[in-house]
């Protein structure tokens, strides 16, 4: 999906008013800033959402919310904030650092778009034809070698074809160019995991967690690695922690189901599986049920 807000251009901020006098809102905001400094963006986003619920016109809070949402891969929330605040002017020199942070978010969003917008329509038409899609991406990347979205999508095709070395190479190149583009971390960790390079896979996840210490997707990747190593108790601990951060995230819900399964906590497994079946995102549910039923082998 391409977000139309990219065309807004670099965001600039108007002179920021003093923070509203609400004591609770003030505490939420100050807490959010501390969490942001610690790269705990899930908790920061939650605190800022409450601040903006009370004071939706508070632009400085909206800017920090945009930053947190970006690092949590909540790009539609970023898009919404851009539509609300994009194009505003700045007059307060004290907020130049915040301007730079928000402009950094805008720069990061470009990695979720093709450099050549015309290619987007061509790619969409090929979604049901993996062979043609792969050929189109390979040809496109010859002309646009720095298009990180195209590189990631091609690496994903290579991964599905079990060409893990090619996946690894593409993802490392993308992350060298754009270390804040988070999707390749998951794919790179998976490629290492499937090659039983477990230590390296874990290091990839830890690199990811340096960007966002509360990345639920990074923890989900770690859980998979630990389960493959049969470190089931550690996997369960990680899964429970991440689930506490985002209890409706289908990715971590699936990994927690697996962790419960391998820890023989069938009551908890079945209860969460029943809830997962009603989640808006049920992709991967079939494979998960296959592992539980024993028809799909998850590990040696």
Coordinates of N, CA and C in Angstrom, one line a residue, residues 261 269 286-296:
X261 N 2.1 -24.0 23.1 CA 2.1 -25.4 22.6 C 3.3 -26.2 23.0
X269 N -3.0 -22.3 25.4 CA -2.9 -22.3 23.9 C -4.3 -22.3 23.2
X286 N -3.6 -21.3 9.2 CA -3.6 -22.7 8.8 C -2.3 -23.4 9.1
X287 N -1.2 -22.7 8.9 CA 0.1 -23.3 9.3 C 0.2 -23.6 10.8
X288 N -0.3 -22.6 11.5 CA -0.2 -22.7 13.0 C -1.0 -23.9 13.4
X289 N -2.2 -24.1 12.9 CA -3.0 -25.2 13.3 C -2.4 -26.5 12.8
X290 N -1.7 -26.5 11.7 CA -1.0 -27.7 11.2 C 0.1 -28.1 12.2
X291 N 0.9 -27.1 12.7 CA 1.9 -27.4 13.7 C 1.3 -28.1 15.0
X292 N 0.2 -27.5 15.4 CA -0.5 -28.0 16.6 C -1.0 -29.4 16.4
X293 N -1.5 -29.6 15.2 CA -2.1 -31.0 14.9 C -1.0 -32.0 14.6
X294 N 0.2 -31.5 14.3 CA 1.3 -32.5 14.0 C 1.4 -32.8 12.6
X295 N 0.7 -32.1 11.7 CA 0.7 -32.4 10.3 C 1.8 -31.5 9.6
X296 N 2.3 -30.5 10.3 CA 3.4 -29.7 9.8 C 4.5 -29.8 10.8

